[in-house]
Coordinates of C-alpha atoms and ligand atoms in Angstrom, one line a residue:
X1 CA 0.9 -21.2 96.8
X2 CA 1.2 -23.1 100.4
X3 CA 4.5 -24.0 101.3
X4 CA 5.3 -26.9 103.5
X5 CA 6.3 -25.6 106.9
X6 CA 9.4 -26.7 109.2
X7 CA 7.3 -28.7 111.4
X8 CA 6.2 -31.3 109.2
X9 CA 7.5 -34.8 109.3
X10 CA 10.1 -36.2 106.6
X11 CA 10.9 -39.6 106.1
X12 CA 14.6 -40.0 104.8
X13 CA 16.0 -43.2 103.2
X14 CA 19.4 -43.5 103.2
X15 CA 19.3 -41.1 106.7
X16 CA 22.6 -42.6 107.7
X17 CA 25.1 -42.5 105.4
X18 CA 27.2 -39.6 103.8
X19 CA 24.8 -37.4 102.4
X20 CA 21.7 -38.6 104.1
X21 CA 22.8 -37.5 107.4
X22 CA 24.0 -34.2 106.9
X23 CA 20.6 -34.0 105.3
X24 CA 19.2 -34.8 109.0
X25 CA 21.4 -32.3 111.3
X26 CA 20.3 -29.6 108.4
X27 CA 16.5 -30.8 109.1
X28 CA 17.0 -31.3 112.9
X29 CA 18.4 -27.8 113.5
X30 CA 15.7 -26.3 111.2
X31 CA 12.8 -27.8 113.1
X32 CA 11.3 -31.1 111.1
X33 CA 10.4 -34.2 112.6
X34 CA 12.4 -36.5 110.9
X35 CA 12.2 -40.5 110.8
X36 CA 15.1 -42.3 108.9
X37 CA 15.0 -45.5 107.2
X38 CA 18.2 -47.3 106.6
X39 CA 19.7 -50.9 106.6
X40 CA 23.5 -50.4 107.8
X41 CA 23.9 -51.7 104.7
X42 CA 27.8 -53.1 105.1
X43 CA 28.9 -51.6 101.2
X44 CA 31.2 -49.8 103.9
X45 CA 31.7 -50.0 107.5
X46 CA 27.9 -49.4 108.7
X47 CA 30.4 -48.5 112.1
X48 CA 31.1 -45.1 110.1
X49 CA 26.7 -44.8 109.9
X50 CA 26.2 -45.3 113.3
X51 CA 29.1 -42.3 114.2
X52 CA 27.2 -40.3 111.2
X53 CA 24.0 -40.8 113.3
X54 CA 25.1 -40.8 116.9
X55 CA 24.4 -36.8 117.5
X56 CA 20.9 -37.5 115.8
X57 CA 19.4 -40.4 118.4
X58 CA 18.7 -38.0 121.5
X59 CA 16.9 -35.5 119.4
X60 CA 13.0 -35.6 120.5
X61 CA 12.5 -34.9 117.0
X62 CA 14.6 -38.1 116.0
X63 CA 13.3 -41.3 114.6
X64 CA 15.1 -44.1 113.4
X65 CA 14.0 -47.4 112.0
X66 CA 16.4 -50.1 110.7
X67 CA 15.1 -52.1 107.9
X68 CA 15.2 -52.3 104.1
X69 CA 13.7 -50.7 101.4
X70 CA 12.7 -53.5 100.1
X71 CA 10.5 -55.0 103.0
X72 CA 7.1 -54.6 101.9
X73 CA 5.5 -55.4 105.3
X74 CA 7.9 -53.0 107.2
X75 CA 6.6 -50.0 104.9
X76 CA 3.0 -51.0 105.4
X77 CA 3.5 -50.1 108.9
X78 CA 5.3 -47.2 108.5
X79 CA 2.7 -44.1 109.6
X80 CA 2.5 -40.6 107.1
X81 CA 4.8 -38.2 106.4
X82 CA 4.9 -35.0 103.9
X83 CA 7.8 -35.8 102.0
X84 CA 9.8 -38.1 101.4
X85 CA 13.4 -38.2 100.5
X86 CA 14.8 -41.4 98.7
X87 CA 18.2 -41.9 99.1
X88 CA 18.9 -45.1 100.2
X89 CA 20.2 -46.9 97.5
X90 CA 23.6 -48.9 96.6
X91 CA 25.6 -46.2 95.6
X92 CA 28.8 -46.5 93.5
X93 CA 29.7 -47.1 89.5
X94 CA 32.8 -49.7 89.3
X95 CA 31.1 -52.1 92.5
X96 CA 27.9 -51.9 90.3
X97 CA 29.4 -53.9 87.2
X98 CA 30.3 -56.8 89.5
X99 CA 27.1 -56.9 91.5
X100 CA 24.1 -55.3 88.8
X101 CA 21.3 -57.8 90.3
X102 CA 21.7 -56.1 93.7
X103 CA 22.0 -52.6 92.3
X104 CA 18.8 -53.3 90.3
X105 CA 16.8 -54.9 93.1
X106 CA 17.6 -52.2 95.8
X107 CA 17.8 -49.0 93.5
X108 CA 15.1 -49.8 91.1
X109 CA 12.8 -52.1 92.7
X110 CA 13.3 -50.1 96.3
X111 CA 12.6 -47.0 94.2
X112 CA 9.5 -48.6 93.6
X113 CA 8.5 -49.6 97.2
X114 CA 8.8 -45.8 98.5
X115 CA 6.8 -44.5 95.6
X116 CA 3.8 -47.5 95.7
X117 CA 4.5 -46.4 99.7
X118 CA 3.9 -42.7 98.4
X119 CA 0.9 -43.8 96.9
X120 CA -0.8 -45.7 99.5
X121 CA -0.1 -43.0 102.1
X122 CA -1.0 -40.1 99.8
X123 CA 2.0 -38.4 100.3
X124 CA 2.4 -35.8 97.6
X125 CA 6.1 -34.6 97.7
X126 CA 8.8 -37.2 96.9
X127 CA 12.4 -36.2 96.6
X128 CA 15.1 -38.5 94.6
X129 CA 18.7 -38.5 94.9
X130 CA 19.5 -39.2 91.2
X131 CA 23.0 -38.8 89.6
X132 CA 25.4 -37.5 87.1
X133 CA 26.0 -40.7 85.5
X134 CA 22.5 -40.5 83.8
X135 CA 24.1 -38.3 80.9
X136 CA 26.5 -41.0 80.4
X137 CA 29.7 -40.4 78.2
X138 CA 27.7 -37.3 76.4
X139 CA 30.4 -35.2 74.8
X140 CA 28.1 -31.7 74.9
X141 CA 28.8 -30.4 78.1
X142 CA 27.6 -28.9 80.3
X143 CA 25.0 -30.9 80.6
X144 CA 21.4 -29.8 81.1
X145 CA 18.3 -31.4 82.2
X146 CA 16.8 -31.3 78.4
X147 CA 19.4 -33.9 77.1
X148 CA 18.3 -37.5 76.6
X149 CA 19.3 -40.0 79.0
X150 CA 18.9 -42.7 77.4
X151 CA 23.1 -43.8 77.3
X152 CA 24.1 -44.6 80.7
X153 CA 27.5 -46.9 80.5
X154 CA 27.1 -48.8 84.3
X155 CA 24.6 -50.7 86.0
X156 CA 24.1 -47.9 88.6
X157 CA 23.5 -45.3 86.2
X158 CA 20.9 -47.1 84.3
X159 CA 19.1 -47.9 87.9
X160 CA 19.3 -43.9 88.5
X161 CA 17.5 -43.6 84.8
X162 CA 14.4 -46.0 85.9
X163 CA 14.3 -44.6 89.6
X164 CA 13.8 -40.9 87.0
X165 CA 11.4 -43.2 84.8
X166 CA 9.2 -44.8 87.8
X167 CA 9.2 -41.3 89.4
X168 CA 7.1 -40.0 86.1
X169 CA 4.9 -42.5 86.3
X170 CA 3.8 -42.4 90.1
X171 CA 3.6 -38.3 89.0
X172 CA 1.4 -38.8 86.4
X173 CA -0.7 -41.7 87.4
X174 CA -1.5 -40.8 91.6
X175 CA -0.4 -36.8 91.2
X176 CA 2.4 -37.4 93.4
X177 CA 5.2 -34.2 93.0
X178 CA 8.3 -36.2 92.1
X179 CA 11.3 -34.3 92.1
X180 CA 14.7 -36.2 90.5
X181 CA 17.7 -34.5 91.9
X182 CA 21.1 -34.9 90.0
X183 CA 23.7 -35.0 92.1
X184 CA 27.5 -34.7 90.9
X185 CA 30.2 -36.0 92.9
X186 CA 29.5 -34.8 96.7
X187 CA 32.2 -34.5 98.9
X188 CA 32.8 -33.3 102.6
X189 CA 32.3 -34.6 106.0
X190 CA 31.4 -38.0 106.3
X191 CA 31.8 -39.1 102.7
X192 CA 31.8 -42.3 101.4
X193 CA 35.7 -43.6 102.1
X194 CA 35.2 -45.4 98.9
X195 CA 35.3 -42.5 97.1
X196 CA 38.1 -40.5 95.4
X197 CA 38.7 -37.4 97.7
X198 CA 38.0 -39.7 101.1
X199 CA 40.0 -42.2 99.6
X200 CA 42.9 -40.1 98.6
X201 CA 42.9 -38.2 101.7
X202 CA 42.9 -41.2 104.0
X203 CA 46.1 -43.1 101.5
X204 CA 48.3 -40.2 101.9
X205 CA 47.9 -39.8 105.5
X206 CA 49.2 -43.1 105.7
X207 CA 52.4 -42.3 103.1
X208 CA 50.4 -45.1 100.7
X209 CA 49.8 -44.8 96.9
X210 CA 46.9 -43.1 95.6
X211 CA 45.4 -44.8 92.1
X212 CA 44.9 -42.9 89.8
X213 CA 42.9 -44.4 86.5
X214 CA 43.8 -43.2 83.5
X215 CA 46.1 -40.3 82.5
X216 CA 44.5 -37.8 84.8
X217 CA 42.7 -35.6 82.2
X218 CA 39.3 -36.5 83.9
X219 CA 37.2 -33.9 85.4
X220 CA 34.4 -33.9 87.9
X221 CA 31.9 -30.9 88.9
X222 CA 33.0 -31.8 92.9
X223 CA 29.6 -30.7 94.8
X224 CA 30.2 -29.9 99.0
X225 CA 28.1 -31.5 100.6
X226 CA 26.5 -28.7 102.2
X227 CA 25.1 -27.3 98.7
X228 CA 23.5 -30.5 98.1
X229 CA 21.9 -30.2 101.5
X230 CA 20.7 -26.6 100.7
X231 CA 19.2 -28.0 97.3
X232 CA 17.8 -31.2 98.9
X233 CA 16.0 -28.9 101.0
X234 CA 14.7 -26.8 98.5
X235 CA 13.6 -29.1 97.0
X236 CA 11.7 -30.2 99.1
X237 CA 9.5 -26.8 99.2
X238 CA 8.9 -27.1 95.4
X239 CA 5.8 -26.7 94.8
X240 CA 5.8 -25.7 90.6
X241 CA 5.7 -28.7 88.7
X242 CA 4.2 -32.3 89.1
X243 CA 7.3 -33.6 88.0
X244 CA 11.2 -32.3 87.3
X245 CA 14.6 -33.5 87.3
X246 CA 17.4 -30.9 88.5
X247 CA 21.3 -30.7 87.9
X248 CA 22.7 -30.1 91.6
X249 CA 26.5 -29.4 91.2
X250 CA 28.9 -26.9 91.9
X251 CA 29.5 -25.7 88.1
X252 CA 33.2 -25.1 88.1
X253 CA 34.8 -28.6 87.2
X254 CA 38.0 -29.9 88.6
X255 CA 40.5 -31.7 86.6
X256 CA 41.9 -35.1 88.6
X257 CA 45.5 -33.6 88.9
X258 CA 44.4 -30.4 90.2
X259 CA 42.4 -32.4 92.7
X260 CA 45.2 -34.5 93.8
X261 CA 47.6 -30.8 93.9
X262 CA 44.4 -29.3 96.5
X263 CA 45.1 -32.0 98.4
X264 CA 48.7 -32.0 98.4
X265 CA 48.5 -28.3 99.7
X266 CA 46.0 -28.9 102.1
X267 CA 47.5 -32.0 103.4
X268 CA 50.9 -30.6 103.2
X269 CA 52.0 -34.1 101.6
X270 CA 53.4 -35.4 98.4
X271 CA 51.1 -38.0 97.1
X272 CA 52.3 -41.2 95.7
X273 CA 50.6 -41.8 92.2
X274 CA 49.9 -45.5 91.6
X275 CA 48.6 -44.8 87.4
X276 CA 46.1 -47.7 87.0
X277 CA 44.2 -48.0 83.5
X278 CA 41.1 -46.4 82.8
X279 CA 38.0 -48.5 84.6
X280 CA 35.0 -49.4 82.5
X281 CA 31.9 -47.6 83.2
X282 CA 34.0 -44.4 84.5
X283 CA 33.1 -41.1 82.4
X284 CA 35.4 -38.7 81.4
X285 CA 34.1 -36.0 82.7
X286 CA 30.5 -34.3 84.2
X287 CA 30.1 -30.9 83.9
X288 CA 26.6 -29.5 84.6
X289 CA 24.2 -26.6 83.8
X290 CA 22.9 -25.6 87.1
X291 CA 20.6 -23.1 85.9
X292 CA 17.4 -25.0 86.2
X293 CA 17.9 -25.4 90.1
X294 CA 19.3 -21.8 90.5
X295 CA 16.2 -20.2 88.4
X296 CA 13.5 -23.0 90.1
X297 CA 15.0 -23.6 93.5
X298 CA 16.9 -20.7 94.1
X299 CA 20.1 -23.0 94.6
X300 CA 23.3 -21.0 94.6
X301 CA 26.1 -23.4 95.7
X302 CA 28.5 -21.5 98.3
X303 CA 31.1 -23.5 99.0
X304 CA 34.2 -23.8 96.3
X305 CA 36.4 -26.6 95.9
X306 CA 39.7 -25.4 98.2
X307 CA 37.2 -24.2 100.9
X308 CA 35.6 -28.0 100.6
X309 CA 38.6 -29.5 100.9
X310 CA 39.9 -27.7 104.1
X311 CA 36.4 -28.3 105.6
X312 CA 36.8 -32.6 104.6
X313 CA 40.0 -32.5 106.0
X314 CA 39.1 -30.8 108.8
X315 CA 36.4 -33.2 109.4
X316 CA 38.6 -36.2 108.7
X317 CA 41.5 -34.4 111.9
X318 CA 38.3 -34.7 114.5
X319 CA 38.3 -37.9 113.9
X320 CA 40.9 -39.4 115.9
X321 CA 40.4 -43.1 115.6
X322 CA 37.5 -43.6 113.0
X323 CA 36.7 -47.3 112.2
X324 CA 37.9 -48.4 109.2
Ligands
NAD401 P1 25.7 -43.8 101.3 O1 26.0 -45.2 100.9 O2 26.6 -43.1 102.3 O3 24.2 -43.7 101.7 C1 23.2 -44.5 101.3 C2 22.5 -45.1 102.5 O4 21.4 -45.9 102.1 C3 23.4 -45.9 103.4 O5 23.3 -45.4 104.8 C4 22.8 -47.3 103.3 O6 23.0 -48.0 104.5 C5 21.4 -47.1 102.9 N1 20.8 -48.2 102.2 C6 21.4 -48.9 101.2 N2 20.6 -49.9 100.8 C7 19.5 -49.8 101.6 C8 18.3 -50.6 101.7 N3 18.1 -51.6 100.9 N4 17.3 -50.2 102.6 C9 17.5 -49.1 103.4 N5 18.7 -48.4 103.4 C10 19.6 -48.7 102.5 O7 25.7 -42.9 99.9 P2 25.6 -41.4 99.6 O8 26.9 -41.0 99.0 O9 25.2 -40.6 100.9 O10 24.4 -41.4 98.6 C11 23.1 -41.0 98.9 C12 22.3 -41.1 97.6 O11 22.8 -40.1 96.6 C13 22.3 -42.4 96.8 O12 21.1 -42.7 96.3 C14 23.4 -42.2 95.8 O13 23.2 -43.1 94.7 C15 23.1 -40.8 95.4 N6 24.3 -40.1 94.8 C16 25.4 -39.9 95.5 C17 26.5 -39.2 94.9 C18 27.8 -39.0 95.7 O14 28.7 -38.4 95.1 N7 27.9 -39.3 96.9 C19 26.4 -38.8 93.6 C20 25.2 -39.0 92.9 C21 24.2 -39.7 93.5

């Protein structure tokens, strides 16, 4: 079986946001050519992108091109590459149900693009960040990569399910390896600030309220960001199936209130609880099987929850003004 080799040349959607480029500085240090494609899109302060990028631009290995997934005559004059990893997309459950059009036109129909891209280049390896919130409000956790997905309760979800569906197709039809990657709740440097840890984290800093929705019972399987990075990557070896979907989590959910107590200790601050009602389209819980990935991929997540923590707000003390 031929493995792809560290020289080759990636193409990676979404290179400069949260998980995208700590994809890159992975790929940089372990010899790819690598050639992002990303809008800035302004969902959050594209400032925070261009700091995510900044150590990337002087690397002779280093390309970036700003433009959208969606341009059609932009990707017809892209050149080749061996793989490519999608994951540009509008991220994000509760914006989604005020905005679904976009989420549809950039997740799905961008989806799309990069595989009819995929196509018409012959590139044979394509890599998709999927999500979680395929499996919906499914009560039978953990949750493996056998159950139907055929529930999502957002907009975004249900764009992650056809981005999954389109990817079986291009396999199928043009041979093209399509591997869907499931990823639950990433935290660490550089993440989203929309999202809860970041979010939290920044609020008590400043002695604000932290909202909390529902009564705190929820769980999430809370993924560091570097073990998504070392399954991304792995991924992007696989060589054993035209086409598979894989959990990538940490497998040891976190409850919301033990979250908010990591941080407390970590931070060394009280937090202020501002107890909101439960959002619509917010599950209450994920909880994965990872034993797909670890028996296929040979993913072993390292990094536990209190370790990811003290490396976020680490990260988040380097920082000494950070746009906001
Ligand atoms: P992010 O918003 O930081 O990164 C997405 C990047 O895509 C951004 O840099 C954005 O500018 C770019 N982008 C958006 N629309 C684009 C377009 N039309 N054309 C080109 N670029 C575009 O989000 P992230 O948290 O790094 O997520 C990366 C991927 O992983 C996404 O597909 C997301 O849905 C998926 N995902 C993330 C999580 C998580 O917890 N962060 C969980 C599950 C799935």
């Amino acid at each position: 079986m031929s493995e792809i080799k560290n020289h080759q040349h990636a193409l990676v959607t979404g290179g400069a946001g949260f998980i995208g480029s700590n994809l890159v500085d992975s790929l940089l240090a372990s010899g790819w050519e690598v050639t992002v494609l990303d809008n800035f899109d302004p969902f959050y302060n594209p400032l925070l992108k261009r700091e995510n990028i900044s150590r990337h631009l002087d690397h002779p290995a280093y390309t970036l091109i700003e433009g959208d997934i969606r341009d059609t005559e932009l990707l017809d004059q892209l050149g080749d590459f061996d793989v490519i990893v999608h994951l540009a997309a509008k991220a994000g459950v509760r914006p989604s149900i005020q905005n679904p059009t976009e989420y549809q036109d950039v997740n799905v129909k961008g989806t799309q693009n990069m595989l009819e891209f995929a196509r018409k280049k012959q590139i044979q390896q394509f890599v998709f960040a999927s999500s979680s919130s395929v499996y919906g409000i499914s009560p039978n956790v953990p949750w493996r990569e056998s159950d139907a997905v055929l529930q999502p309760i957002s907009p975004y979800a249900s764009t992650k399910v056809s981005g999954e569906l389109l990817g079986h197709v291009y396999s199928h039809l043009y041979g093209i390896r399509f591997i869907g990657l499931r990823f639950f709740t990433v935290f660490g440097p550089r993440q989203r600030p929309d999202l809860a840890i970041h979010k939290f984290v920044e609020n008590m800093i400043h002695q604000k309220s932290i909202p909390v929705y529902g009564d705190g019972s929820t769980r999430r399987d809370y993924t560091f960001v570097g073990d998504i990075v070392q399954g991304i990557v792995k991924a992007m070896h696989y060589q054993d199936s035209p086409y598979q979907v894989f959990n990538l989590a940490n497998g040891s959910p976190v409850y919301l209130l033990d979250m908010i107590r990591h941080l407390e200790e970590e931070l060394g601050i009280k937090a202020l609880i501002d107890w909101l009602p439960e959002q619509p389209g917010d599950v209450p819980q994920t909880v994965a099987d990872i034993s797909l990935a670890s028996q296929h991929l040979g993913y072993s997540p390292e990094t536990s929850f209190r370790e990811g923590v003290k490396k976020f707000s680490e990260w988040k003390n380097t920082l000494s003004r950070q746009p906001r």
